[in-house]
Structure formats: C-alpha cells, structure tokens
C-alpha cells in the first residue's frame, strides 16, 4: 500500500501536475494540504476518473485539507476536535479518514508567522489539540498516521543552515517540544530517504534560487503509530515533483507499507 502527503499550494494551480503525478506515482492514499479552494470547487470529477474518492475540508482562498483514496474513504472527521481557533475562526486545517486497513489524518499546522505573534501561540495550542485528538488512534492496533505540513523542522539537520533561521519560527524550542509531545502519544517520525543530496528536505522557498541551491527544510512529516511504522517498507521524498514550471514549493513524501 502506498500512502503520500503533499502540500500542493493551491489545487487549482497544481491540478494538471497533481493528476499526472497520481497516474505516475500511483498512491493508494494521498493527504493534501493548502487546497486553497472551496469544497464546491474541489475537482472531484477529475479525481474520480482516476479512481480516487475525496474527503475534503476547505472553505476558500486559504488553507484547506483533503484525503484522496482509491481504497475507500470512511469515518471522515472534518476539523480538529478541540481546535482553539484563530481570531474567533476555526480554520480548515485537519481531516481524518479510514482508507482500507489504515486510518490517516491530513494536517496543515499553523505557520506561526513570527515568535511572539498571536499566531505563534495559536500554533502551539493547535498542537496540543492535535495530540488530544489523535491519542486514541495512536494507541490502537490499526496502522495509523498523521501526515502533512507540520511547519516545524524536527532538528537542526532538517534545515539547510540553522543559523539562517535564528530568531524565526519553525525551529524554536517550543515548536520542537510540541512535536516531541505529539510523539509521546505513541507516534514516531517516518523519515524518508532523499532522492538527491544528503537530507530529505521537503520544502524550498520560491525565492533566492532556494531549490537549485538546495536551501530547503524538512517540514512535511509522516508520524505513524507502532503498527504503521512496523509496516513501512520504504519512504522517500519525490524531489522531482518540485522541479519545473508550475511546481508547488513542497515535494510529495511517499511511504510504502506492507499491510
């Protein structure tokens, strides 16, 4: 079974690439983030032609998550129970579904903007709500994973130069402590192999030639419970999909399971 996660940075802008990638990579389940489209405009018909059902939680211009599956979509939960919300609004940042033998969450963790900003506090609170929401499934016997754009690099090795991020979000002790706390719920980091260079970066800014210079970060993560981790046969970053015209600034992370 092949499961993947990908921040597409607008499904409308990326649709031709997404459809082509689904055909070439053949994931059974794909968790999407930053759909940036209302649910009514989600391309369900085009996806159905490729054999994929879609569970979608999206409201419009920003955010938006989905689970695409060709092995069934059941027990869908839209939104994060206990979501603290930001500025009085609960944003579409999480959706869960059971797809065949596996249950997954697709998550788009708040960016945090800058240390001390209210959005940074919201990010840490959101992590607490995520841990509470996934604890039951994480402790269960069924393969289970939380996949998505976590907007946190787990370690200094997960950024091209930690000095370049001094004082910025994504690398602060509080954010990394939130990741560690999530792992304590019974999840482990499924680290993919890179297809080039030494580090499996998943995100490269569009600016300053970051991708050609490999100035990246590993912020798209797969956190699986024990049964999920034991089933992993391979995991890799599909760096090729970050190349060329019209690419997302994130690359897909692909995990192959024996289930």
Coordinates of N, CA and C in Angstrom, one line a residue:
X1 N 0.9 -1.2 0.0 CA 0.0 0.0 0.0 C 0.9 1.2 0.0
X2 N 0.6 2.2 -0.8 CA 1.3 3.4 -0.9 C 0.5 4.6 -0.4
X3 N 1.1 5.3 0.5 CA 0.5 6.5 1.1 C 1.4 7.7 1.0
X4 N 0.9 8.8 0.7 CA 1.7 10.0 0.4 C 1.0 11.2 1.1
X5 N 1.9 12.3 1.2 CA 1.4 13.6 1.7 C 2.0 14.6 0.8
X6 N 1.2 15.7 0.5 CA 1.7 16.7 -0.4 C 1.0 18.1 -0.1
X7 N 1.8 19.1 0.2 CA 1.2 20.4 0.2 C 1.3 21.0 -1.2
X8 N 0.1 21.0 -1.8 CA 0.1 21.4 -3.3 C 0.1 22.9 -3.5
X9 N -0.1 23.7 -2.4 CA -0.1 25.2 -2.6 C -1.0 25.6 -3.7
X10 N -2.3 25.2 -3.6 CA -3.4 25.5 -4.5 C -3.6 24.3 -5.5
X11 N -4.7 23.6 -5.2 CA -5.1 22.5 -6.1 C -5.5 23.0 -7.5
X12 N -6.0 24.2 -7.5 CA -6.4 24.7 -8.8 C -5.2 25.0 -9.7
X13 N -4.2 25.6 -9.1 CA -3.0 26.0 -9.9 C -2.2 24.7 -10.2
X14 N -2.3 23.7 -9.4 CA -1.5 22.5 -9.5 C -2.2 21.3 -10.1
X15 N -3.5 21.5 -10.5 CA -4.3 20.3 -10.9 C -3.6 19.5 -12.0
X16 N -3.1 20.0 -13.1 CA -2.6 19.2 -14.1 C -1.4 18.4 -13.6
X17 N -0.5 19.0 -12.8 CA 0.6 18.3 -12.2 C 0.1 17.2 -11.2
X18 N -0.9 17.5 -10.4 CA -1.4 16.6 -9.5 C -2.0 15.3 -10.2
X19 N -2.8 15.5 -11.2 CA -3.4 14.4 -11.9 C -2.3 13.5 -12.6
X20 N -1.3 14.2 -13.2 CA -0.2 13.4 -13.8 C 0.6 12.7 -12.7
X21 N 0.8 13.3 -11.6 CA 1.6 12.6 -10.5 C 0.8 11.4 -10.0
X22 N -0.5 11.6 -9.8 CA -1.3 10.4 -9.3 C -1.2 9.2 -10.3
X23 N -1.2 9.5 -11.6 CA -1.1 8.4 -12.5 C 0.3 7.8 -12.5
X24 N 1.3 8.6 -12.4 CA 2.7 8.1 -12.4 C 3.1 7.4 -11.1
X25 N 2.8 8.1 -10.0 CA 3.2 7.5 -8.7 C 2.3 6.5 -8.1
X26 N 1.0 6.6 -8.5 CA 0.0 5.6 -8.0 C -0.2 5.4 -6.6
X27 N -0.3 6.5 -5.8 CA -0.6 6.3 -4.4 C -2.0 5.8 -4.2
X28 N -2.1 4.9 -3.2 CA -3.5 4.5 -2.8 C -4.2 5.5 -2.0
X29 N -3.4 6.3 -1.2 CA -4.0 7.4 -0.4 C -3.0 8.5 -0.5
X30 N -3.6 9.7 -0.7 CA -2.8 11.0 -0.7 C -3.5 12.0 0.2
X31 N -2.7 12.5 1.1 CA -3.1 13.6 2.0 C -2.7 14.9 1.4
X32 N -3.6 15.8 1.2 CA -3.3 17.1 0.6 C -3.4 18.2 1.6
X33 N -2.6 19.2 1.4 CA -2.7 20.4 2.2 C -2.7 21.7 1.3
X34 N -3.2 22.8 1.9 CA -3.3 24.0 1.2 C -4.0 23.9 -0.1
X35 N -5.2 23.3 -0.1 CA -6.0 23.2 -1.3 C -6.4 24.6 -1.8
X36 N -6.6 25.5 -0.9 CA -6.9 26.9 -1.3 C -8.1 27.0 -2.3
X37 N -9.2 26.2 -2.0 CA -10.4 26.2 -2.8 C -11.5 25.9 -1.9
X38 N -12.7 26.3 -2.3 CA -13.9 25.9 -1.6 C -14.3 24.5 -1.9
X39 N -14.9 23.8 -1.0 CA -15.3 22.4 -1.2 C -16.1 22.2 -2.5
X40 N -17.0 23.2 -2.8 CA -17.8 23.0 -4.0 C -17.0 23.1 -5.3
X41 N -15.8 23.7 -5.2 CA -14.9 23.8 -6.4 C -13.8 22.8 -6.4
X42 N -13.8 21.8 -5.5 CA -12.8 20.8 -5.5 C -13.0 19.9 -6.7
X43 N -11.9 19.5 -7.3 CA -12.0 18.8 -8.6 C -12.4 17.3 -8.4
X44 N -13.5 17.0 -7.8 CA -13.9 15.6 -7.5 C -14.1 14.8 -8.8
X45 N -14.6 15.4 -9.8 CA -14.9 14.6 -11.1 C -13.6 14.2 -11.7
X46 N -12.6 15.1 -11.8 CA -11.3 14.7 -12.4 C -10.6 13.6 -11.6
X47 N -10.7 13.7 -10.3 CA -10.1 12.7 -9.5 C -10.9 11.3 -9.6
X48 N -12.2 11.4 -9.7 CA -12.9 10.2 -9.8 C -12.6 9.4 -11.1
X49 N -12.3 10.1 -12.1 CA -11.9 9.5 -13.4 C -10.6 8.7 -13.2
X50 N -9.8 9.0 -12.2 CA -8.6 8.3 -11.9 C -8.8 7.2 -10.8
X51 N -10.0 7.1 -10.3 CA -10.3 6.1 -9.3 C -10.2 6.6 -7.9
X52 N -10.2 7.9 -7.7 CA -10.0 8.4 -6.3 C -11.3 9.1 -5.8
X53 N -11.6 8.7 -4.6 CA -12.6 9.4 -3.8 C -11.9 10.5 -3.0
X54 N -12.7 11.6 -2.7 CA -12.1 12.7 -2.0 C -12.9 13.1 -0.8
X55 N -12.2 13.1 0.4 CA -12.8 13.7 1.6 C -12.2 15.1 1.7
X56 N -12.9 16.1 1.8 CA -12.4 17.5 1.7 C -12.9 18.3 2.8
X57 N -12.0 19.1 3.4 CA -12.4 20.1 4.4 C -11.7 21.4 4.0
X58 N -12.5 22.3 3.3 CA -11.9 23.5 2.8 C -13.0 24.6 2.7
X59 N -12.6 25.8 2.8 CA -13.6 26.9 2.8 C -13.4 28.0 1.8
X60 N -12.2 28.0 1.1 CA -12.0 29.0 0.1 C -10.5 29.3 -0.1
X61 N -10.2 30.6 0.0 CA -8.9 31.0 -0.5 C -7.7 30.5 0.2
X62 N -7.8 30.3 1.5 CA -6.6 29.9 2.3 C -6.8 28.5 2.9
X63 N -5.7 27.9 3.3 CA -5.8 26.6 4.0 C -6.5 25.5 3.1
X64 N -7.2 24.6 3.8 CA -7.9 23.5 3.1 C -7.1 22.3 3.0
X65 N -7.7 21.1 3.5 CA -7.0 19.8 3.5 C -8.0 18.8 2.9
X66 N -7.4 17.7 2.5 CA -8.2 16.6 1.9 C -7.4 15.3 2.0
X67 N -8.2 14.2 1.9 CA -7.7 12.9 1.8 C -8.3 12.3 0.5
X68 N -7.4 11.9 -0.4 CA -7.8 11.2 -1.7 C -7.5 9.7 -1.5
X69 N -8.4 8.9 -1.9 CA -8.2 7.4 -1.7 C -8.8 6.6 -2.8
X70 N -8.1 5.6 -3.2 CA -8.7 4.6 -4.2 C -9.0 3.3 -3.5
X71 N -8.9 3.3 -2.1 CA -9.2 2.1 -1.4 C -10.3 2.3 -0.4
X72 N -11.1 3.4 -0.6 CA -12.2 3.7 0.2 C -12.0 4.8 1.2
X73 N -13.0 5.5 1.5 CA -13.0 6.7 2.5 C -14.2 6.5 3.4
X74 N -13.9 6.2 4.7 CA -14.9 6.0 5.7 C -14.6 6.8 7.0
X75 N -15.6 6.9 7.8 CA -15.5 7.5 9.1 C -14.7 8.9 9.0
X76 N -15.1 9.7 8.1 CA -14.5 11.0 7.9 C -14.8 12.0 9.1
X77 N -13.8 12.6 9.6 CA -13.9 13.7 10.6 C -13.3 15.0 10.0
X78 N -14.1 16.0 9.9 CA -13.6 17.3 9.4 C -13.4 18.2 10.6
X79 N -12.2 18.8 10.6 CA -11.8 19.7 11.6 C -11.2 18.9 12.8
X80 N -10.5 19.7 13.6 CA -9.8 19.1 14.7 C -10.6 19.3 16.0
X81 N -11.1 18.2 16.6 CA -11.8 18.4 17.9 C -11.0 19.2 18.9
X82 N -11.6 20.2 19.5 CA -10.8 21.0 20.4 C -10.0 22.0 19.8
X83 N -10.2 22.3 18.5 CA -9.4 23.3 17.8 C -9.6 24.7 18.5
X84 N -8.5 25.3 18.9 CA -8.6 26.6 19.6 C -9.1 27.7 18.7
X85 N -8.9 27.6 17.4 CA -9.3 28.6 16.5 C -8.4 29.8 16.6
X86 N -8.4 30.6 15.5 CA -7.6 31.8 15.5 C -8.5 33.0 15.2
X87 N -8.4 34.0 16.0 CA -9.2 35.2 15.8 C -10.7 34.9 15.7
X88 N -11.1 33.9 16.5 CA -12.5 33.5 16.5 C -13.0 32.6 15.4
X89 N -12.0 32.1 14.6 CA -12.4 31.3 13.4 C -11.6 30.0 13.5
X90 N -12.3 28.9 13.4 CA -11.7 27.5 13.3 C -11.4 27.3 11.8
X91 N -10.1 27.2 11.5 CA -9.7 27.1 10.1 C -9.7 25.7 9.6
X92 N -9.9 25.4 8.3 CA -9.9 24.0 7.8 C -8.5 23.5 7.7
X93 N -7.9 22.9 8.8 CA -6.6 22.5 8.8 C -6.4 21.0 9.1
X94 N -7.5 20.3 9.3 CA -7.3 18.9 9.6 C -8.5 18.1 9.1
X95 N -8.3 16.9 8.6 CA -9.3 16.0 8.2 C -8.8 14.6 8.4
X96 N -9.6 13.7 8.9 CA -9.2 12.3 9.1 C -10.2 11.3 8.4
X97 N -9.6 10.2 8.0 CA -10.5 9.2 7.3 C -9.8 7.8 7.4
X98 N -10.7 6.8 7.3 CA -10.2 5.4 7.3 C -10.2 5.0 5.8
X99 N -9.0 4.5 5.4 CA -8.8 4.2 4.0 C -8.3 2.7 3.9
X100 N -9.2 1.8 3.6 CA -8.8 0.4 3.7 C -8.3 0.0 5.1
X101 N -7.1 -0.6 5.2 CA -6.7 -1.0 6.5 C -6.0 0.1 7.4
X102 N -6.0 1.3 6.9 CA -5.2 2.4 7.5 C -6.1 3.6 7.8
X103 N -5.8 4.2 9.0 CA -6.5 5.5 9.2 C -5.5 6.6 9.2
X104 N -5.9 7.7 8.6 CA -4.9 8.8 8.5 C -5.6 10.1 8.9
X105 N -4.7 11.1 9.3 CA -5.1 12.5 9.4 C -4.2 13.2 8.4
X106 N -4.9 14.1 7.7 CA -4.1 15.1 6.8 C -4.2 16.4 7.6
X107 N -3.0 17.0 7.9 CA -3.0 18.2 8.7 C -2.1 19.3 8.1
X108 N -2.6 20.5 8.3 CA -1.8 21.7 7.9 C -1.7 22.6 9.1
X109 N -0.5 22.4 9.8 CA -0.3 23.0 11.1 C -0.1 24.5 10.8
X110 N -0.7 25.4 11.7 CA -0.5 26.8 11.5 C 1.0 27.2 11.4
X111 N 1.2 28.2 10.6 CA 2.6 28.7 10.3 C 3.3 29.3 11.5
X112 N 2.5 30.1 12.3 CA 3.1 30.8 13.5 C 3.6 32.2 13.2
X113 N 3.8 32.5 11.9 CA 4.2 33.8 11.5 C 5.5 34.3 12.1
X114 N 5.5 34.7 13.3 CA 6.8 35.1 14.0 C 6.7 34.9 15.5
X115 N 7.8 34.6 16.1 CA 7.8 34.4 17.6 C 7.2 35.6 18.3
X116 N 6.2 35.3 19.2 CA 5.6 36.4 19.9 C 4.3 36.8 19.3
X117 N 4.0 36.5 18.0 CA 2.8 36.8 17.3 C 1.7 35.9 17.9
X118 N 0.4 36.5 17.9 CA -0.7 35.6 18.4 C -0.8 34.3 17.6
X119 N -0.4 34.3 16.3 CA -0.5 33.1 15.5 C 0.5 32.1 16.0
X120 N 1.6 32.5 16.6 CA 2.6 31.6 17.2 C 2.0 30.8 18.4
X121 N 1.3 31.6 19.2 CA 0.6 31.0 20.4 C -0.5 30.0 19.9
X122 N -1.2 30.4 18.9 CA -2.2 29.6 18.3 C -1.6 28.3 17.8
X123 N -0.5 28.4 17.1 CA 0.2 27.2 16.6 C 0.5 26.2 17.7
X124 N 1.0 26.6 18.9 CA 1.3 25.8 20.0 C 0.1 25.2 20.6
X125 N -1.0 26.0 20.7 CA -2.3 25.5 21.2 C -2.9 24.4 20.2
X126 N -2.7 24.7 19.0 CA -3.2 23.7 18.0 C -2.5 22.4 18.1
X127 N -1.2 22.4 18.3 CA -0.5 21.1 18.5 C -1.1 20.4 19.7
X128 N -1.4 21.1 20.8 CA -2.0 20.4 22.0 C -3.3 19.7 21.6
X129 N -4.1 20.5 20.8 CA -5.4 19.9 20.4 C -5.2 18.7 19.5
X130 N -4.2 18.8 18.6 CA -3.9 17.6 17.8 C -3.5 16.4 18.5
X131 N -2.7 16.6 19.5 CA -2.3 15.4 20.4 C -3.5 14.8 21.0
X132 N -4.3 15.6 21.6 CA -5.5 15.0 22.2 C -6.4 14.3 21.2
X133 N -6.5 14.8 20.0 CA -7.4 14.3 19.0 C -6.9 12.9 18.5
X134 N -5.6 12.7 18.4 CA -5.1 11.5 17.8 C -4.7 10.5 18.8
X135 N -4.7 10.8 20.1 CA -4.2 9.9 21.1 C -4.8 8.5 21.0
X136 N -6.1 8.4 20.8 CA -6.8 7.1 20.8 C -6.4 6.3 19.7
X137 N -6.3 6.8 18.5 CA -5.9 6.1 17.3 C -4.4 5.7 17.4
X138 N -3.6 6.6 17.9 CA -2.2 6.3 18.0 C -1.9 5.1 18.9
X139 N -2.7 4.9 19.9 CA -2.5 3.8 20.8 C -3.2 2.5 20.3
X140 N -3.9 2.6 19.2 CA -4.6 1.4 18.8 C -3.8 0.4 18.0
X141 N -4.4 -0.7 17.6 CA -3.7 -1.8 16.9 C -3.7 -1.6 15.4
X142 N -4.6 -0.7 14.9 CA -4.7 -0.4 13.4 C -3.5 0.5 13.0
X143 N -2.9 0.3 11.8 CA -1.9 1.3 11.3 C -2.6 2.7 11.2
X144 N -1.9 3.6 11.7 CA -2.4 5.0 11.8 C -1.3 6.0 11.7
X145 N -1.6 7.1 11.0 CA -0.5 8.1 10.8 C -1.1 9.5 10.6
X146 N -0.4 10.4 11.1 CA -0.7 11.9 10.9 C 0.3 12.4 9.9
X147 N -0.2 12.8 8.8 CA 0.6 13.2 7.7 C 0.3 14.7 7.3
X148 N 1.3 15.4 6.9 CA 1.0 16.7 6.4 C 2.2 17.7 6.6
X149 N 1.8 19.0 6.4 CA 2.8 20.1 6.6 C 2.7 20.5 8.0
X150 N 3.7 20.2 8.8 CA 3.8 20.5 10.2 C 4.4 21.9 10.5
X151 N 5.0 22.5 9.5 CA 5.6 23.8 9.7 C 6.6 23.9 10.8
X152 N 7.2 22.7 11.1 CA 8.3 22.6 12.1 C 9.4 21.7 11.5
X153 N 10.6 22.1 11.6 CA 11.7 21.2 11.3 C 12.1 20.5 12.6
X154 N 12.1 19.2 12.6 CA 12.3 18.5 13.9 C 13.7 18.7 14.5
X155 N 14.7 18.9 13.7 CA 16.0 19.1 14.3 C 16.8 20.0 13.4
X156 N 18.0 20.4 13.9 CA 18.9 21.3 13.1 C 19.2 20.7 11.8
X157 N 19.3 19.4 11.7 CA 19.7 18.7 10.5 C 18.6 18.8 9.4
X158 N 17.4 19.2 9.8 CA 16.3 19.3 8.9 C 16.1 20.7 8.3
X159 N 17.1 21.5 8.4 CA 17.2 22.8 7.7 C 18.6 22.9 7.1
X160 N 18.7 23.7 6.0 CA 19.9 23.8 5.3 C 21.0 24.5 6.1
X161 N 20.6 25.4 6.9 CA 21.5 26.2 7.7 C 20.8 26.8 8.9
X162 N 20.9 26.2 10.1 CA 20.1 26.6 11.2 C 20.4 28.1 11.6
X163 N 21.6 28.6 11.3 CA 21.9 30.0 11.6 C 21.0 30.9 10.8
X164 N 20.6 30.5 9.6 CA 19.7 31.3 8.8 C 18.3 31.5 9.4
X165 N 18.0 30.7 10.3 CA 16.7 30.7 10.9 C 16.7 31.3 12.4
X166 N 17.8 31.8 12.8 CA 17.9 32.3 14.1 C 16.8 33.4 14.4
X167 N 16.1 33.1 15.5 CA 15.0 34.0 15.9 C 13.7 33.8 15.1
X168 N 13.7 32.9 14.2 CA 12.5 32.7 13.4 C 11.7 31.5 13.9
X169 N 10.5 31.4 13.4 CA 9.7 30.2 13.7 C 10.2 29.0 12.9
X170 N 9.5 27.9 13.2 CA 9.8 26.6 12.5 C 11.0 25.8 13.2
X171 N 11.8 26.5 14.0 CA 13.0 25.8 14.6 C 13.1 26.1 16.1
X172 N 12.1 26.8 16.7 CA 12.2 27.2 18.1 C 12.1 26.0 19.0
X173 N 12.6 26.1 20.2 CA 12.5 25.0 21.2 C 11.0 24.7 21.5
X174 N 10.2 25.7 21.6 CA 8.8 25.5 21.9 C 8.1 24.6 20.8
X175 N 8.4 25.0 19.5 CA 7.7 24.2 18.5 C 8.2 22.8 18.4
X176 N 9.5 22.6 18.6 CA 10.1 21.2 18.6 C 9.6 20.5 19.9
X177 N 9.4 21.1 21.0 CA 8.8 20.5 22.1 C 7.4 20.0 21.8
X178 N 6.7 20.8 21.1 CA 5.3 20.4 20.7 C 5.3 19.1 19.8
X179 N 6.3 19.0 18.9 CA 6.5 17.8 18.1 C 6.8 16.6 19.0
X180 N 7.8 16.8 20.0 CA 8.2 15.8 20.9 C 7.0 15.3 21.7
X181 N 6.1 16.2 22.1 CA 4.9 15.9 22.9 C 4.0 15.0 22.1
X182 N 3.9 15.4 20.8 CA 3.0 14.6 19.9 C 3.5 13.2 19.8
X183 N 4.8 13.0 19.6 CA 5.4 11.7 19.5 C 5.1 10.9 20.8
X184 N 5.0 11.5 21.9 CA 4.8 10.8 23.2 C 3.4 10.2 23.2
X185 N 2.5 10.6 22.3 CA 1.2 10.0 22.2 C 1.3 8.6 21.6
X186 N 2.5 8.2 21.1 CA 2.7 6.9 20.5 C 3.0 6.9 19.1
X187 N 3.5 8.0 18.6 CA 3.9 8.2 17.2 C 5.4 8.3 17.0
X188 N 5.8 7.9 15.9 CA 7.3 8.0 15.5 C 7.4 8.7 14.2
X189 N 8.5 9.3 14.0 CA 8.8 10.0 12.7 C 9.3 9.1 11.7
X190 N 8.5 8.9 10.6 CA 8.9 8.1 9.5 C 9.8 8.9 8.6
X191 N 11.1 8.8 8.7 CA 12.0 9.7 7.9 C 12.2 9.2 6.5
X192 N 11.9 9.9 5.5 CA 12.1 9.4 4.1 C 13.5 9.6 3.7
X193 N 13.9 8.8 2.6 CA 15.2 9.0 2.1 C 15.1 10.1 1.0
X194 N 16.2 10.8 0.8 CA 16.2 11.8 -0.3 C 16.6 11.1 -1.6
X195 N 16.1 11.7 -2.7 CA 16.5 11.2 -4.0 C 17.7 11.9 -4.5
X196 N 18.2 13.0 -3.8 CA 19.4 13.7 -4.1 C 19.9 14.4 -2.9
X197 N 21.2 14.6 -2.8 CA 21.8 15.2 -1.6 C 21.6 14.4 -0.4
X198 N 22.0 14.9 0.7 CA 22.1 14.1 2.0 C 20.9 14.2 2.8
X199 N 20.1 15.3 2.7 CA 19.0 15.5 3.6 C 17.7 15.4 2.9
X200 N 16.7 14.8 3.4 CA 15.4 14.7 2.7 C 14.5 15.9 2.9
X201 N 15.0 17.1 2.4 CA 14.2 18.3 2.5 C 12.9 18.1 1.7
X202 N 11.8 18.7 2.2 CA 10.5 18.6 1.5 C 10.0 20.0 1.0
X203 N 10.6 21.1 1.5 CA 10.2 22.4 1.1 C 11.3 23.3 0.8
X204 N 11.2 24.0 -0.3 CA 12.2 25.0 -0.7 C 11.4 26.3 -1.1
X205 N 11.8 27.4 -0.6 CA 11.2 28.7 -0.9 C 11.3 29.0 -2.4
X206 N 10.3 29.7 -3.0 CA 10.4 30.0 -4.4 C 11.5 31.1 -4.6
X207 N 11.9 31.8 -3.6 CA 12.8 33.0 -3.7 C 14.2 32.6 -3.6
X208 N 15.1 33.4 -4.1 CA 16.5 33.3 -4.0 C 17.1 32.0 -4.4
X209 N 16.5 31.4 -5.5 CA 17.0 30.1 -6.0 C 17.2 29.1 -5.0
X210 N 16.3 29.0 -4.0 CA 16.5 28.1 -2.9 C 16.5 26.6 -3.4
X211 N 15.6 26.3 -4.4 CA 15.6 24.9 -4.8 C 16.9 24.5 -5.6
X212 N 17.3 25.3 -6.5 CA 18.6 24.9 -7.2 C 19.8 24.8 -6.2
X213 N 19.8 25.6 -5.2 CA 20.8 25.7 -4.2 C 20.6 24.7 -3.1
X214 N 19.5 24.0 -3.1 CA 19.1 23.0 -2.1 C 19.0 23.7 -0.7
X215 N 18.5 24.9 -0.6 CA 18.3 25.6 0.7 C 16.9 25.2 1.1
X216 N 16.8 24.0 1.7 CA 15.4 23.5 2.0 C 15.2 23.3 3.5
X217 N 14.0 22.7 3.7 CA 13.6 22.3 5.1 C 12.9 21.0 5.0
X218 N 12.9 20.2 6.0 CA 12.0 19.1 6.2 C 10.9 19.4 7.1
X219 N 9.8 19.8 6.6 CA 8.7 20.2 7.4 C 7.4 19.4 7.1
X220 N 7.4 18.6 6.0 CA 6.3 17.8 5.7 C 6.6 16.4 6.2
X221 N 5.8 16.0 7.2 CA 6.2 14.8 8.1 C 5.2 13.7 8.0
X222 N 5.6 12.5 8.3 CA 4.7 11.4 8.5 C 5.0 10.8 9.9
X223 N 4.0 11.0 10.8 CA 4.1 10.4 12.1 C 3.2 9.3 12.3
X224 N 3.7 8.1 12.4 CA 2.9 6.9 12.5 C 3.0 6.2 13.8
X225 N 1.9 5.4 14.1 CA 2.0 4.6 15.3 C 2.8 3.4 15.1
X226 N 2.9 2.5 16.1 CA 3.7 1.3 16.1 C 3.3 0.4 14.9
X227 N 2.1 0.0 14.7 CA 1.7 -0.8 13.6 C 2.0 -0.2 12.3
X228 N 1.9 1.1 12.1 CA 2.2 1.8 10.9 C 3.7 1.7 10.6
X229 N 4.5 2.1 11.6 CA 5.9 2.1 11.5 C 6.5 0.7 11.2
X230 N 5.9 -0.3 11.8 CA 6.4 -1.7 11.5 C 6.1 -2.1 10.1
X231 N 5.1 -1.5 9.5 CA 4.7 -1.9 8.1 C 5.5 -1.2 7.0
X232 N 6.2 -0.2 7.4 CA 6.9 0.7 6.4 C 8.0 -0.2 5.7
X233 N 7.9 -0.2 4.4 CA 8.9 -0.9 3.5 C 9.9 0.1 2.9
X234 N 9.4 1.3 2.6 CA 10.3 2.4 2.0 C 9.6 3.7 2.2
X235 N 10.4 4.8 2.2 CA 9.8 6.1 2.3 C 10.8 7.0 1.6
X236 N 10.3 8.0 0.8 CA 11.2 8.9 0.1 C 10.5 10.2 -0.3
X237 N 11.3 11.2 -0.5 CA 10.8 12.5 -1.0 C 10.9 12.5 -2.5
X238 N 9.8 12.7 -3.1 CA 9.8 12.8 -4.6 C 10.2 14.2 -5.0
X239 N 11.5 14.4 -4.9 CA 12.1 15.7 -5.2 C 11.8 16.1 -6.7
X240 N 11.7 15.2 -7.6 CA 11.5 15.5 -9.0 C 10.2 16.4 -9.2
X241 N 9.2 16.2 -8.3 CA 8.0 16.9 -8.5 C 8.1 18.4 -8.1
X242 N 9.2 18.8 -7.4 CA 9.5 20.2 -7.1 C 10.1 20.9 -8.3
X243 N 10.5 20.2 -9.3 CA 11.1 20.8 -10.5 C 10.1 21.4 -11.5
X244 N 10.6 22.3 -12.3 CA 9.9 22.7 -13.5 C 8.8 23.8 -13.2
X245 N 8.2 24.2 -14.3 CA 7.2 25.3 -14.3 C 6.0 24.8 -13.5
X246 N 5.5 25.7 -12.7 CA 4.2 25.5 -12.0 C 4.2 24.5 -10.9
X247 N 5.4 24.3 -10.3 CA 5.6 23.3 -9.2 C 5.1 24.0 -7.9
X248 N 4.6 23.2 -7.0 CA 4.5 23.6 -5.6 C 5.8 23.9 -5.0
X249 N 5.9 24.6 -3.9 CA 7.1 24.8 -3.2 C 7.4 23.7 -2.2
X250 N 6.5 22.7 -2.2 CA 6.7 21.4 -1.4 C 6.8 20.3 -2.4
X251 N 7.5 19.2 -2.0 CA 7.5 18.0 -2.7 C 6.7 16.9 -2.0
X252 N 6.1 16.0 -2.7 CA 5.4 14.9 -2.0 C 6.4 14.0 -1.2
X253 N 5.9 13.5 -0.1 CA 6.5 12.4 0.7 C 5.8 11.2 0.5
X254 N 6.4 10.1 0.1 CA 5.8 8.8 -0.2 C 6.2 7.7 0.7
X255 N 5.3 6.9 1.2 CA 5.6 5.8 2.1 C 4.9 4.6 1.6
X256 N 5.7 3.5 1.4 CA 5.2 2.2 1.0 C 5.1 1.3 2.2
X257 N 3.9 0.7 2.4 CA 3.6 -0.2 3.5 C 3.3 -1.6 3.1
X258 N 3.6 -2.5 3.9 CA 3.2 -3.9 3.8 C 2.1 -4.2 4.7
X259 N 0.9 -4.0 4.3 CA -0.3 -4.2 5.2 C -1.3 -5.2 4.5

